[in-house]
Tab-separated table of C-alpha atoms and ligand atoms in Angstrom:
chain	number	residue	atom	x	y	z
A	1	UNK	CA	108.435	6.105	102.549
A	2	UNK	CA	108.655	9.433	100.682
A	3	UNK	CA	105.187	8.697	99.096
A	4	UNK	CA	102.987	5.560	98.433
A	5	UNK	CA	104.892	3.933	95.667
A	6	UNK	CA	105.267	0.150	94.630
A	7	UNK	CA	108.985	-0.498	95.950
A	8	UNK	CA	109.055	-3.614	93.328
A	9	UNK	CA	107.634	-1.588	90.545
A	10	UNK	CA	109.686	0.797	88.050
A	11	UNK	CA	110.188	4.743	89.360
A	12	UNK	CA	107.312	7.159	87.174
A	13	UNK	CA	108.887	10.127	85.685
A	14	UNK	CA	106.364	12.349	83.844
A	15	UNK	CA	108.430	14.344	81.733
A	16	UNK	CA	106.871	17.953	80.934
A	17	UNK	CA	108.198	19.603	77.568
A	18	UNK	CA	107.713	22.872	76.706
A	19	UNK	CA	108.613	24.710	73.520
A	20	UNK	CA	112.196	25.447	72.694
A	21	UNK	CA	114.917	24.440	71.043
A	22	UNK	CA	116.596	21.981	73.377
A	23	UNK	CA	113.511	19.959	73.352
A	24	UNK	CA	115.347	17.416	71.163
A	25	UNK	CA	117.510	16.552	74.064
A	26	UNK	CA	114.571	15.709	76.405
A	27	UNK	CA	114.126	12.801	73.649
A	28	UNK	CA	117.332	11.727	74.710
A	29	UNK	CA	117.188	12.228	78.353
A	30	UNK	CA	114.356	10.274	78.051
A	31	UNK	CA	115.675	7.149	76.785
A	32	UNK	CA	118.486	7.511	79.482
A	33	UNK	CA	115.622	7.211	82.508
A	34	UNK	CA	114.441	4.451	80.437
A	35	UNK	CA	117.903	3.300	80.556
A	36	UNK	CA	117.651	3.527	84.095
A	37	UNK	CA	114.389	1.462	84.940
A	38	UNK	CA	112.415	4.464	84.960
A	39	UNK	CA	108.769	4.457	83.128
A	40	UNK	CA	107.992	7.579	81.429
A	41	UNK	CA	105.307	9.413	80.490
A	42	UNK	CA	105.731	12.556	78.995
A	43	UNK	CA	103.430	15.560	78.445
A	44	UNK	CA	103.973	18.426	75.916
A	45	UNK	CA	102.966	21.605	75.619
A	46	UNK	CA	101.510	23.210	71.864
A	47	UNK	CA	104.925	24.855	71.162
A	48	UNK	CA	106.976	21.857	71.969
A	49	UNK	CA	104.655	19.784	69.503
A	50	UNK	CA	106.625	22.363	66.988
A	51	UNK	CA	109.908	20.715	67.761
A	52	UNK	CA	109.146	17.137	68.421
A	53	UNK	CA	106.358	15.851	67.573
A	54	UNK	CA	103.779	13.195	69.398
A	55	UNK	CA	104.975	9.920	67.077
A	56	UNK	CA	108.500	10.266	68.805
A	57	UNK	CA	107.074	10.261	72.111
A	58	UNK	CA	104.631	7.712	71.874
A	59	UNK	CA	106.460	5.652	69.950
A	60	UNK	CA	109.114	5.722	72.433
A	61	UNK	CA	106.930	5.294	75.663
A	62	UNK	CA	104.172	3.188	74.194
A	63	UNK	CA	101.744	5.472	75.534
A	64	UNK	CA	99.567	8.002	74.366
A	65	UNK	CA	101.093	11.837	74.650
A	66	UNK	CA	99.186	14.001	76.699
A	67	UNK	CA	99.009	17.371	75.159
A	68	UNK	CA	95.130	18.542	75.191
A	69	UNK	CA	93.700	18.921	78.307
A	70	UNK	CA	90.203	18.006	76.690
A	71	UNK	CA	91.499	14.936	74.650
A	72	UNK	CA	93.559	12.467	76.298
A	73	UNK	CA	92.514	8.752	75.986
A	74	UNK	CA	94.029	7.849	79.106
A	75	UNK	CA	91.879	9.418	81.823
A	76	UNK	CA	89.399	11.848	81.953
A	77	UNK	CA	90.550	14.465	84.306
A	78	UNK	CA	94.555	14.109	82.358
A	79	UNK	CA	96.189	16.615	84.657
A	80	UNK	CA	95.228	15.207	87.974
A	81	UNK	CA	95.820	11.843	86.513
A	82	UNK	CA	99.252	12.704	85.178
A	83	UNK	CA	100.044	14.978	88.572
A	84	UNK	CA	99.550	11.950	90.699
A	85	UNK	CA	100.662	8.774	88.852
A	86	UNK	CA	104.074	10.624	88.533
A	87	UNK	CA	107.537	9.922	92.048
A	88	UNK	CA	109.210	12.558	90.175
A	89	UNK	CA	108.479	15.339	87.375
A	90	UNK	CA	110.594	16.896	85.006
A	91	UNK	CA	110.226	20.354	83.439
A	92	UNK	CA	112.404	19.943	80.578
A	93	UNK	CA	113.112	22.636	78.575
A	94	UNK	CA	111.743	25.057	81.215
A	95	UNK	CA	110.750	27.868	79.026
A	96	UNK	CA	110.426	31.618	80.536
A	97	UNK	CA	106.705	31.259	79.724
A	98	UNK	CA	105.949	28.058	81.702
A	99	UNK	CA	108.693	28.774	84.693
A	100	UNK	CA	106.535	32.641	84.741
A	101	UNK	CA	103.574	30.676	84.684
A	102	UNK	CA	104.656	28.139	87.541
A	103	UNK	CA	105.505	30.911	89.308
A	104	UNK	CA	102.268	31.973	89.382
A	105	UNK	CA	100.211	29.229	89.837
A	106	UNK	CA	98.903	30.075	86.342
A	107	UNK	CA	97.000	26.491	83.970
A	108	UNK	CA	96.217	27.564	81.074
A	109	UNK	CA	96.858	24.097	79.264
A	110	UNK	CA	97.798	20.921	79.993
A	111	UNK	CA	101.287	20.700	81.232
A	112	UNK	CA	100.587	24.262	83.342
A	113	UNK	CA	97.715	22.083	84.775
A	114	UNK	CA	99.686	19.556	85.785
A	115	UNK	CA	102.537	20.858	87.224
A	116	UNK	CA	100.101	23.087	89.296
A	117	UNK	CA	98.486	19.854	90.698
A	118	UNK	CA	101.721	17.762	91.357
A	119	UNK	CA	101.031	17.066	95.299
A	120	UNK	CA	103.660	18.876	97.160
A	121	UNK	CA	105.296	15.649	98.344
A	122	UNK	CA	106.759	14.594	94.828
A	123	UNK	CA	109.681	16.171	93.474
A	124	UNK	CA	109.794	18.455	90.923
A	125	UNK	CA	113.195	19.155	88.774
A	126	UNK	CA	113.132	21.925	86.316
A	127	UNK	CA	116.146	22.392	83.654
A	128	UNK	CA	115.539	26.031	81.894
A	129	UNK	CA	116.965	26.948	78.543
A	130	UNK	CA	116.521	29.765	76.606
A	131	UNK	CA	118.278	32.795	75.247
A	132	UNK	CA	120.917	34.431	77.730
A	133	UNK	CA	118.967	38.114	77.947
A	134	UNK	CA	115.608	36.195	79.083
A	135	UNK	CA	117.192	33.882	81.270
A	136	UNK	CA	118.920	36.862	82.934
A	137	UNK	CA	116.021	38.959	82.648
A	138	UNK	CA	114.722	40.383	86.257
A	139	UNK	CA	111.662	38.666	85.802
A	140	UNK	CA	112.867	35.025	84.959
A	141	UNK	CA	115.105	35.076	87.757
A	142	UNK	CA	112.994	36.561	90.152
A	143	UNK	CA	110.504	32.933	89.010
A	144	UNK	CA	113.195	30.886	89.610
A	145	UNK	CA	113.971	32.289	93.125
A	146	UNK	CA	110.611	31.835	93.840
A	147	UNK	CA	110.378	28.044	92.404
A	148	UNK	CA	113.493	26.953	94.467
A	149	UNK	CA	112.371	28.478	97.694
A	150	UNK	CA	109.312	26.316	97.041
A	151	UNK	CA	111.281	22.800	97.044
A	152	UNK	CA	111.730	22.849	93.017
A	153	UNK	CA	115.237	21.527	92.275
A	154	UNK	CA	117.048	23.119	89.595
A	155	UNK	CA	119.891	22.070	87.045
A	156	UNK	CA	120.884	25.305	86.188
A	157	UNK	CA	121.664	26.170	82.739
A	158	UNK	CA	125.294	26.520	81.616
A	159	UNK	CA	127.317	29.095	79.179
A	160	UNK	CA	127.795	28.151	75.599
A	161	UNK	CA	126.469	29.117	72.227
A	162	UNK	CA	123.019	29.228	72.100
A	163	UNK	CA	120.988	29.004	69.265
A	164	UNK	CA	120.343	31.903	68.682
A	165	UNK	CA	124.111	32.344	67.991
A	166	UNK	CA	124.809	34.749	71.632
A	167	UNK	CA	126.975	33.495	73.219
A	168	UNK	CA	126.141	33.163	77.544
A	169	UNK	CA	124.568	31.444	80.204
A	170	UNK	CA	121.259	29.526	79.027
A	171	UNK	CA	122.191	26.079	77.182
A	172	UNK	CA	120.572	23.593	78.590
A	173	UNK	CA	122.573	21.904	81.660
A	174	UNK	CA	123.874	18.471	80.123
A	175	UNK	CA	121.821	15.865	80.196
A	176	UNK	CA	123.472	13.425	82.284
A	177	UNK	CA	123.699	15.995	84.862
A	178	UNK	CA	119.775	16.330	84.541
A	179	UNK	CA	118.866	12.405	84.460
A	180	UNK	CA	121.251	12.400	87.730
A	181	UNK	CA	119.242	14.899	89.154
A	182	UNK	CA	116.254	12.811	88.223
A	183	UNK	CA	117.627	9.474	89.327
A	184	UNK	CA	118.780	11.251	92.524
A	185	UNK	CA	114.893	12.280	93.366
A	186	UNK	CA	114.049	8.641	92.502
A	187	UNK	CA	116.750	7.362	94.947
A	188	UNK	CA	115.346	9.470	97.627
A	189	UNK	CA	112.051	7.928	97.063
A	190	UNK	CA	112.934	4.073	95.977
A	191	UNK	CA	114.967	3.822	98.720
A	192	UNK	CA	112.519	2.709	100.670
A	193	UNK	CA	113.624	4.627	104.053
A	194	UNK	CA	112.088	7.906	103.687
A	195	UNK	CA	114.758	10.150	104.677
A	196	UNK	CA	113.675	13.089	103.259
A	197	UNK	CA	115.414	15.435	106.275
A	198	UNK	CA	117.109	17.684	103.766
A	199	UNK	CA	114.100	17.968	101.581
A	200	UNK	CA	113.975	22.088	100.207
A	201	UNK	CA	117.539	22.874	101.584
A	202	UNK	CA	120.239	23.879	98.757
A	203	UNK	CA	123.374	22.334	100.245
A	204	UNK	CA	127.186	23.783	98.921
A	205	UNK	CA	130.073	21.006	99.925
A	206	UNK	CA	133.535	21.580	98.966
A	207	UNK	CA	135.859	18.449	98.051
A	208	UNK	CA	139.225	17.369	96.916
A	209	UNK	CA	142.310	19.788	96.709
A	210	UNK	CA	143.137	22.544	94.551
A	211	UNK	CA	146.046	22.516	92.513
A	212	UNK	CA	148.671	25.582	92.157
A	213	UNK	CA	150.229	26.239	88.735
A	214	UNK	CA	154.032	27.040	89.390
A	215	UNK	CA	153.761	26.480	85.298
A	216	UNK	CA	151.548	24.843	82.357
A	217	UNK	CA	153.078	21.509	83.677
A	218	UNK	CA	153.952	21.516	87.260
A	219	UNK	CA	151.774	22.607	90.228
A	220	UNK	CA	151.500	22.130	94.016
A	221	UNK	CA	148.835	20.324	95.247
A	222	UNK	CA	147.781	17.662	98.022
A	223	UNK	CA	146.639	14.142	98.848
A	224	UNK	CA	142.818	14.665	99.486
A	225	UNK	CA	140.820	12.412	97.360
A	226	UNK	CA	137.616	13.925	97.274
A	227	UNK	CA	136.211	10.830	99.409
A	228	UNK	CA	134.625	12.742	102.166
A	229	UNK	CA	133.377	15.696	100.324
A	230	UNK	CA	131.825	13.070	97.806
A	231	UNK	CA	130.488	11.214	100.446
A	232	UNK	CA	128.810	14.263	102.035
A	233	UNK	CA	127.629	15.403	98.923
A	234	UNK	CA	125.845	12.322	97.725
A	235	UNK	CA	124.098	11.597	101.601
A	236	UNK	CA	122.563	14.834	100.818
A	237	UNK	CA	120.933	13.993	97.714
A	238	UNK	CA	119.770	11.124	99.559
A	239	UNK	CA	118.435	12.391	102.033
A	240	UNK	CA	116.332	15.155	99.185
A	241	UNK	CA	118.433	18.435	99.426
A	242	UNK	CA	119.709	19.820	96.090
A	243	UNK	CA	123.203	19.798	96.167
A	244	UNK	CA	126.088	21.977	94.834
A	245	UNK	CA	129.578	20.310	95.191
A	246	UNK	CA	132.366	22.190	94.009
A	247	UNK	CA	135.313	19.889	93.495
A	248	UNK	CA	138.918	19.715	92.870
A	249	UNK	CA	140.504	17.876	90.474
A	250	UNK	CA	139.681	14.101	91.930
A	251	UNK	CA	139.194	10.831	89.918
A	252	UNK	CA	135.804	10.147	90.776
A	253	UNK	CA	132.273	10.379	89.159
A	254	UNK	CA	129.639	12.753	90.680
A	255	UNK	CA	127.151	11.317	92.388
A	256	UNK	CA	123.718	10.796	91.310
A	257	UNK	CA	121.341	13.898	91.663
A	258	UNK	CA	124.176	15.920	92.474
A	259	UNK	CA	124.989	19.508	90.272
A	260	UNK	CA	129.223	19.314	90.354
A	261	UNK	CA	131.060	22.603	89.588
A	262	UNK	CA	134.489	20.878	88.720
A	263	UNK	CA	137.496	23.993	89.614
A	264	UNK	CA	141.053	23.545	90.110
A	265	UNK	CA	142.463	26.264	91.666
A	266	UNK	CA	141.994	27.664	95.711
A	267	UNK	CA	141.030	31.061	93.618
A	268	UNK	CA	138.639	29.041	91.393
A	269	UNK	CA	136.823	27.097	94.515
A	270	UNK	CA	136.689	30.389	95.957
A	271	UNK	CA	134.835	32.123	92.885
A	272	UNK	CA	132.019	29.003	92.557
A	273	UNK	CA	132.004	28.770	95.853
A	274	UNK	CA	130.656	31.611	96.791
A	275	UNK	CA	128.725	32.236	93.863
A	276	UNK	CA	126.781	28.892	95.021
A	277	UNK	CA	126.472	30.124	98.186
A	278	UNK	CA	124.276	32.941	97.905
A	279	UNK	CA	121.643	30.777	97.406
A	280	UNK	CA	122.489	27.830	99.884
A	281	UNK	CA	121.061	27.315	103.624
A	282	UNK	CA	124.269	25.076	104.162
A	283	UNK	CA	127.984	24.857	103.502
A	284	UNK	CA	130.031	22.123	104.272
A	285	UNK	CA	133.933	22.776	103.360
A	286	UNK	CA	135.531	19.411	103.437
A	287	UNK	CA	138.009	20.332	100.769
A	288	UNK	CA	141.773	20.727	101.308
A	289	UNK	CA	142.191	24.076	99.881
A	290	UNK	CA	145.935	25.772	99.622
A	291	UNK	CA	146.416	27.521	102.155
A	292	UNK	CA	149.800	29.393	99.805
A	293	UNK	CA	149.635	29.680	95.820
A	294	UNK	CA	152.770	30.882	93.323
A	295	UNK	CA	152.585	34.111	93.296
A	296	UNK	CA	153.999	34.505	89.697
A	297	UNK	CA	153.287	31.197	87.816
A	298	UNK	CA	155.274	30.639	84.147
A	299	UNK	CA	152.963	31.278	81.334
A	300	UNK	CA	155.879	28.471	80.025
A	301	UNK	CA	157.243	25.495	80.810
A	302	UNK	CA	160.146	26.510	83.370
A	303	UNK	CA	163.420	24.966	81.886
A	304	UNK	CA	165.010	23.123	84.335
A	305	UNK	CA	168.945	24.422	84.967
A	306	UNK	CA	168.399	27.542	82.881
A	307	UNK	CA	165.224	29.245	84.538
A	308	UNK	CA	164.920	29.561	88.698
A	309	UNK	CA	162.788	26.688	90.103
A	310	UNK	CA	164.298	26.409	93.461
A	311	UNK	CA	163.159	29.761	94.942
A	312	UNK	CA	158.900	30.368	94.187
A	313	UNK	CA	157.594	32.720	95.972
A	314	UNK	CA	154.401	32.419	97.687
A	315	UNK	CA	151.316	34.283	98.308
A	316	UNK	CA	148.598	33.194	100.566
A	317	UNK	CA	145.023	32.412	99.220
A	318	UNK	CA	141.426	33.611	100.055
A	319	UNK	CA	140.238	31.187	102.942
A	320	UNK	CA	136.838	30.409	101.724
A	321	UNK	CA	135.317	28.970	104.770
A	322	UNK	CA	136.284	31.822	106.405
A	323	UNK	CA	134.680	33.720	103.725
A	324	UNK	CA	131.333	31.978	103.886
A	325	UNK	CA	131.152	32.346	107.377
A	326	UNK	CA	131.426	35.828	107.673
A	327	UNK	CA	128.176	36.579	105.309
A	328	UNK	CA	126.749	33.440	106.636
A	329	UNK	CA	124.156	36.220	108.342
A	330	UNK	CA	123.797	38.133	105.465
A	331	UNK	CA	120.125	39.523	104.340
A	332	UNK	CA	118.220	38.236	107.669
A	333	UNK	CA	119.129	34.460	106.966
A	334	UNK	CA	120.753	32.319	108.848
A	335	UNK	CA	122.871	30.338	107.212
A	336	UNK	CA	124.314	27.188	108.831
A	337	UNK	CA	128.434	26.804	107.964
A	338	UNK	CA	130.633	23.697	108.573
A	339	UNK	CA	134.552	23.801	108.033
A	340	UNK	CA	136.912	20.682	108.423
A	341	UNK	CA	140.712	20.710	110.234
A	342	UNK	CA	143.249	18.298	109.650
A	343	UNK	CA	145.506	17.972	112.330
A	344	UNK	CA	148.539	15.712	113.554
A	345	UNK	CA	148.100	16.860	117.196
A	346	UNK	CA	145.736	18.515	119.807
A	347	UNK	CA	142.793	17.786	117.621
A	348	UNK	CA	140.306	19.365	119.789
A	349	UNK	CA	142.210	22.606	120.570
A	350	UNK	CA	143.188	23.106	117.286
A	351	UNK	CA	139.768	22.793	115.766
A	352	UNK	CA	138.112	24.878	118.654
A	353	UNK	CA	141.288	27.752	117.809
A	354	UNK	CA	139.940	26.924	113.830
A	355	UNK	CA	136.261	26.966	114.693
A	356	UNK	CA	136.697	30.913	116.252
A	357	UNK	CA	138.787	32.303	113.699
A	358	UNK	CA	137.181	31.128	111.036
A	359	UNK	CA	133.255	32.026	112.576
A	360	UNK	CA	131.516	28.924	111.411
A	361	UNK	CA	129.391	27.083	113.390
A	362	UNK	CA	130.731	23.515	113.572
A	363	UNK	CA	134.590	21.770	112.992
A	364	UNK	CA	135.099	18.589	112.144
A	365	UNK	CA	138.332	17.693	113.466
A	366	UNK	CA	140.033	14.776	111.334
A	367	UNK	CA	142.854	13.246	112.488
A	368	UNK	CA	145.073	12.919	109.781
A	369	UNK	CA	147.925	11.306	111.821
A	370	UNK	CA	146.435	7.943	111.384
A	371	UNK	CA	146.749	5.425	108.689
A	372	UNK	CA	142.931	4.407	108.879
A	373	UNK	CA	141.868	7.953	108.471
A	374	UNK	CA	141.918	11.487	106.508
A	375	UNK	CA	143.756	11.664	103.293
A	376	UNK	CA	142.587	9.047	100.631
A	377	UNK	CA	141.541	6.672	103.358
A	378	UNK	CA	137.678	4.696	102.781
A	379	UNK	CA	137.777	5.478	106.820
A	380	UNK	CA	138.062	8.410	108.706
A	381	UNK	CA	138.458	9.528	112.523
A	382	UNK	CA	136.969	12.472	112.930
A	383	UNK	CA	135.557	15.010	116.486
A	384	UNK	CA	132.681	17.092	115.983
A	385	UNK	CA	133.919	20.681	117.534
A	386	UNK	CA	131.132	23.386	118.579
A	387	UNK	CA	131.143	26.033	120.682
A	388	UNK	CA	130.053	24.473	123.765
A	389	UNK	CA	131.273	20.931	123.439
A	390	UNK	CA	132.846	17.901	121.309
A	391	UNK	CA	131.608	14.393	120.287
A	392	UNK	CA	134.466	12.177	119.799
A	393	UNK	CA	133.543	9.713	117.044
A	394	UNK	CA	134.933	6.217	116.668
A	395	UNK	CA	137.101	5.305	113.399
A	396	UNK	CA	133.741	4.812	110.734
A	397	UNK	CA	133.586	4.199	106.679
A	398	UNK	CA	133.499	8.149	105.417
A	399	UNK	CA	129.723	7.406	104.283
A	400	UNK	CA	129.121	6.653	108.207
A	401	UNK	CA	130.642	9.902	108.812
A	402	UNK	CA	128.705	11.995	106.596
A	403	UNK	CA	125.413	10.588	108.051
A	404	UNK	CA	126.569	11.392	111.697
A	405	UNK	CA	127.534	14.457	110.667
A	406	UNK	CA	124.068	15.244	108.612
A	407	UNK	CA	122.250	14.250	111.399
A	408	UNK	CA	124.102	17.106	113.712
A	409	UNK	CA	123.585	19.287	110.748
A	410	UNK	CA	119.882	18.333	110.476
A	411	UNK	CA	119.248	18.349	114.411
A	412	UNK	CA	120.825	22.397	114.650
A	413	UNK	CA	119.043	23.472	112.219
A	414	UNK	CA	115.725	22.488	114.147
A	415	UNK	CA	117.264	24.142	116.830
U	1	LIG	O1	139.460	13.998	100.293
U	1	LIG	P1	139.808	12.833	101.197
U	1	LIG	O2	140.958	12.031	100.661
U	1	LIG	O3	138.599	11.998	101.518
U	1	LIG	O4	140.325	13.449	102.573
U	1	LIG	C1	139.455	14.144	103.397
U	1	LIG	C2	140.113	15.379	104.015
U	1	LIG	C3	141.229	14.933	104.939
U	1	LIG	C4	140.683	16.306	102.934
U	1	LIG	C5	138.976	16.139	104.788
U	1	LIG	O5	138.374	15.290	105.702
U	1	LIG	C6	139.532	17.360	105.534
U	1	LIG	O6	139.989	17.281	106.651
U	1	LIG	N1	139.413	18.530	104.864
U	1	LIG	C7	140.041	19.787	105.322
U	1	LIG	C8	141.496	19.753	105.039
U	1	LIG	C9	142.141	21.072	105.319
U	1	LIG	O7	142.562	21.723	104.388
U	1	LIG	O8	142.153	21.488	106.562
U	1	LIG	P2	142.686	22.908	107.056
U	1	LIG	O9	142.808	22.748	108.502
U	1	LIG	O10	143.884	23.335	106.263
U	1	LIG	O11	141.495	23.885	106.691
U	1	LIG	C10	140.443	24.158	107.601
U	1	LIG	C11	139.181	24.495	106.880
U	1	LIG	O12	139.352	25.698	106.130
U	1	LIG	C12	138.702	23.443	105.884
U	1	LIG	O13	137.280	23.397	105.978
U	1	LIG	C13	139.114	24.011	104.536
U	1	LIG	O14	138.220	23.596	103.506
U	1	LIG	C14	139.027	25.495	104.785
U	1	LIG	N2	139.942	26.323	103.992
U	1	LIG	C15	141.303	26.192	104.102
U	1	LIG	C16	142.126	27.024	103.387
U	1	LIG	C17	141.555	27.990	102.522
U	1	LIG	N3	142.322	28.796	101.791
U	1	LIG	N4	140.218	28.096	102.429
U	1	LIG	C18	139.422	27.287	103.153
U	1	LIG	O15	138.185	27.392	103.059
């Protein structure tokens, strides 16, 4: 077990608020842990008591708020209290002040003085909002690069129109991706098996296939499901790494505690791809990317008979793996990178060919051949390819594979 919690008894969130604007969603994310079997406590700064004040909180836990370090009914020493009673905290809207104070280990009030005391077992998730200059200013992002390389797991915030009326990155992440994020840190520790091996990695996995406009209406495109990338993805949550999955266009939902960048094009898995990647110690690229994309596509609807549909000329696209891999080195880290090959034929060879011209550090082969296995199958055949050797896998469920294949991933990065 992650940490000495009652399996039979509902997960603790202690929900932090700090003063913004968006604090009226954390009313609402807070009703979806409830939702969820969660009991919550929440804690608010001064500022947040602006926006929402403490009869919608208690009246919606039942218990008192904690928002004065010297005058909480509950305990006597409220922070340490709060810090440790809580499997999972939530910083929610993570201001510049209290992120800059997190930073550095600053408690000046109640909810600094608890986060600081949160033991370093139980995970933290922080969702920032704020105005799109101070969420790109040096100094907030320089906090937040120093909060994630301490474990913290972030749901970044997204682009829209703030309140402020700018228009950039800094709304508040939605708030099913946040109580995901939440429930995913309570999965890792309700589950009751403790595998926290990915705990403080930042994981990217591709899924699912892009699709190629020829025009508004038609495109080219493949069979991949997103099965395996989803199943990759959502083993890493599991198993406590924060998780990026950028995804084609597939028909299934994210999975809990995961952040999903949805794309559609090879061009636009390219762009979030390696935009998530800067920060990641892993990439795993199970999607099936195009390898060829229109090289002119219709801003109309081509009319069939009267406009040329049967010759479309191709170009080929960026191959993002390959990308990846080459700056996997970059600025004295080492970062591990993972590519998949579907192949018909001389799986091994092939991959091994794949595995050197692409520079990553591990194939998995899938046989795509079969029936039982690669695209849109619940099973999958698949041969680990390094360097210096394969492991030949029997046919296994695609969650099956993604555990094998974390547990590689897990075992080379201890070296
Ligand atoms: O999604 P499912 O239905 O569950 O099916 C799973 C799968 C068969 C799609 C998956 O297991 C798989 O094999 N993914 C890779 C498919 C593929 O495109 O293989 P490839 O041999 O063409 O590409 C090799 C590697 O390069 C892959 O990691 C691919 O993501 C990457 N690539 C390819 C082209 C490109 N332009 N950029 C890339 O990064």
């Amino acid at each position: 077990m992650l940490k000495g919690i009652d399996q039979a008894a509902s997960p603790r969130v202690l929900l932090c608020v700090c003063g913004g604007i968006a604090v009226y969603k954390a009313v609402e994310t807070m009703r979806l842990l409830q939702k969820a079997g969660c009991e919550v406590r929440v804690a608010s700064t001064e500022g947040a008591l602006r926006f929402v004040g403490k009869a919608t909180w208690e009246g919606l836990t039942h218990t008192k708020l904690a928002s004065d370090i010297f005058d909480y009914t509950e305990s006597a020493i409220p922070h340490i209290d709060l810090a440790g009673w809580a499997d999972v905290v939530l910083v929610m809207p993570a201001t510049a002040n209290v992120m800059a104070k997190m930073a550095c280990g600053l408690a000046d009030d109640l909810v600094t003085a608890t986060l600081l005391a949160v033991p370093a077992t139980t995970p933290l998730v922080v969702a920032p909002a704020m105005n799109v200059h101070m969420w790109k200013a040096a100094a907030t992002q320089a906090n937040v690069s120093t909060l994630r390389e301490r474990g913290m797991r972030f749901v970044m915030p997204v682009s829209g129109r703030l309140a402020c009326d700018d228009v950039g990155e800094g709304k508040l992440a939605p708030i099913d991706d946040i109580t995901d994020a939440v429930l995913g840190c309570v999965g890792t520790v309700a589950s009751g098996d403790g595998d926290v091996s990915m705990s403080g990695l930042r994981v990217l996995v591709t899924a699912g296939p892009t699709h190629e406009a020829i025009d508004p209406v038609r495109y080219i495109a493949n069979a991949s499901s997103g099965k395996m990338g989803y199943a990759i993805a959502s083993e890493c949550a599991r198993r406590g790494a924060e998780v990026t999955l950028v995804s084609g266009p597939v028909s299934l939902p994210a999975p809990a505690g995961v952040t999903r960048v949805d794309v559609v094009s090879a061009a636009d898995m390219r762009d979030a791809s390696v935009a998530a990647f800067a920060d990641a110690d892993v990439a795993i690229c199970a999607a099936a990317v195009a390898d060829y994309t229109p090289a002119h596509p219709a801003d109309h609807k081509l009319k069939k008979g009267r406009e040329c549909l049967d010759l479309i000329e191709l170009i080929e696209t960026s191959d993002i793996l390959a990308e990846l891999s080459a700056t996997k080195d970059a600025g004295g880290k080492h970062r591990l990178v993972v590519g998949f090959a579907a192949e018909t034929n001389d799986l091994a060879d092939n991959a091994r060919a794949k595995l050197e011209r692409k520079g990553c550090d591990l194939i998995v082969a899938n046989d795509v051949s079969r029936a039982d296995s690669g695209f849109g199958s619940d099973t999958n055949r698949v041969t680990f390819v390094f360097a210096d050797g394969v492991e030949e896998l029997p046919t296994l469920s695609k969650e099956e594979v993604a555990v094998r294949l974390l547990d590689r991933i897990v075992a080379m990065r201890q070296g």
